[in-house]
CSV table of C-alpha atoms in Angstrom, one decimal:
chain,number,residue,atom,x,y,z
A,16,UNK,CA,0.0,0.0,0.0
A,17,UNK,CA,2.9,2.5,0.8
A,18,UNK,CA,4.4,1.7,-2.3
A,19,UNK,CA,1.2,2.4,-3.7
A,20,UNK,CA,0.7,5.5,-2.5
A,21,UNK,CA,4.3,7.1,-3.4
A,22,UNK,CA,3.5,5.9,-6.9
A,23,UNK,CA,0.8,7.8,-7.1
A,24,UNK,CA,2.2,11.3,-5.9
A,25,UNK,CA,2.4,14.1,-8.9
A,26,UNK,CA,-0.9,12.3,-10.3
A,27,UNK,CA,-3.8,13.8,-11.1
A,28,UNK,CA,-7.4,13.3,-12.7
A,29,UNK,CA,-7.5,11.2,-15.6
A,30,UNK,CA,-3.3,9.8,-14.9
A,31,UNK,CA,-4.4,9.1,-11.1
A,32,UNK,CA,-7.3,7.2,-12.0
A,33,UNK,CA,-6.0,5.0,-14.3
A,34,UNK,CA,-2.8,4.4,-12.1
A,35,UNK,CA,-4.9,3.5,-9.1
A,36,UNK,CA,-7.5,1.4,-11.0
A,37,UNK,CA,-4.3,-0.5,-12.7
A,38,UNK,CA,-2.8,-0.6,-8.6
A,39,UNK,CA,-6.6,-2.1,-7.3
A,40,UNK,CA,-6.7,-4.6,-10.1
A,41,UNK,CA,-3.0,-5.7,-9.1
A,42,UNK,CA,-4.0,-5.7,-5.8
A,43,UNK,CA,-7.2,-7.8,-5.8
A,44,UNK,CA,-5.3,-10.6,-8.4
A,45,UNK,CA,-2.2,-11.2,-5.6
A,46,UNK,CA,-4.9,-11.2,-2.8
A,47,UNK,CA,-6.9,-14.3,-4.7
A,48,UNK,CA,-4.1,-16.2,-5.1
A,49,UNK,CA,-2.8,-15.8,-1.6
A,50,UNK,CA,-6.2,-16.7,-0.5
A,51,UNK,CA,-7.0,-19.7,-2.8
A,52,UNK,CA,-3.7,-21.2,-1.9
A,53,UNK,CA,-4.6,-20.7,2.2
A,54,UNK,CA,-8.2,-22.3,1.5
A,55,UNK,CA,-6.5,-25.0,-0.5
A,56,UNK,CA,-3.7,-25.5,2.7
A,57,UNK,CA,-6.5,-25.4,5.1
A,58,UNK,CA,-8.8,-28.0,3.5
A,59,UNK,CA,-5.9,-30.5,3.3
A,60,UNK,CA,-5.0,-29.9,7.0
A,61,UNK,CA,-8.7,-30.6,7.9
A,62,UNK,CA,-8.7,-33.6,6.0
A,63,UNK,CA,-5.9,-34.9,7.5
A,64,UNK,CA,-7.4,-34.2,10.7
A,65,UNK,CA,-9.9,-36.5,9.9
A,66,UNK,CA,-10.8,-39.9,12.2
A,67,UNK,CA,-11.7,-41.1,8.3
A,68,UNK,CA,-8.7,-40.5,6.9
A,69,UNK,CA,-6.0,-43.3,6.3
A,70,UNK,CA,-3.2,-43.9,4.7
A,71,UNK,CA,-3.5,-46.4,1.3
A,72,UNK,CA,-1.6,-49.5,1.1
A,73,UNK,CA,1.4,-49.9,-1.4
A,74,UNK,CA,-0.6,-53.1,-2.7
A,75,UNK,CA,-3.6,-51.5,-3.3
């Protein structure tokens, strides 16, 4: 967000828009991956959590 925000000094109007809409967009894309991949991490720990889950045999 800092980052953000010292990019965006000297910007105005139309430049500032665009700049922070291109910034948001940026923004939301790294937040869904970081979140999919903790959903993902946190489904597989409560699975393995599980009294039903087991571990396969090699012969099977």
């Amino acid at each position: 967000v800092e980052e953000i925000i010292k990019g965006a000094e000297g910007k105005t109007g139309d430049e500032l828009t665009e700049y922070l809409t291109t910034e948001n967009q940026k923004t939301v894309a790294h937040t869904k991956k970081e979140t999919e991949k903790l959903w993902g991490q946190m489904f597989i720990d409560s699975i393995n959590m599980s009294k039903l889950t087991f571990n396969m045999d090699e012969n099977l």
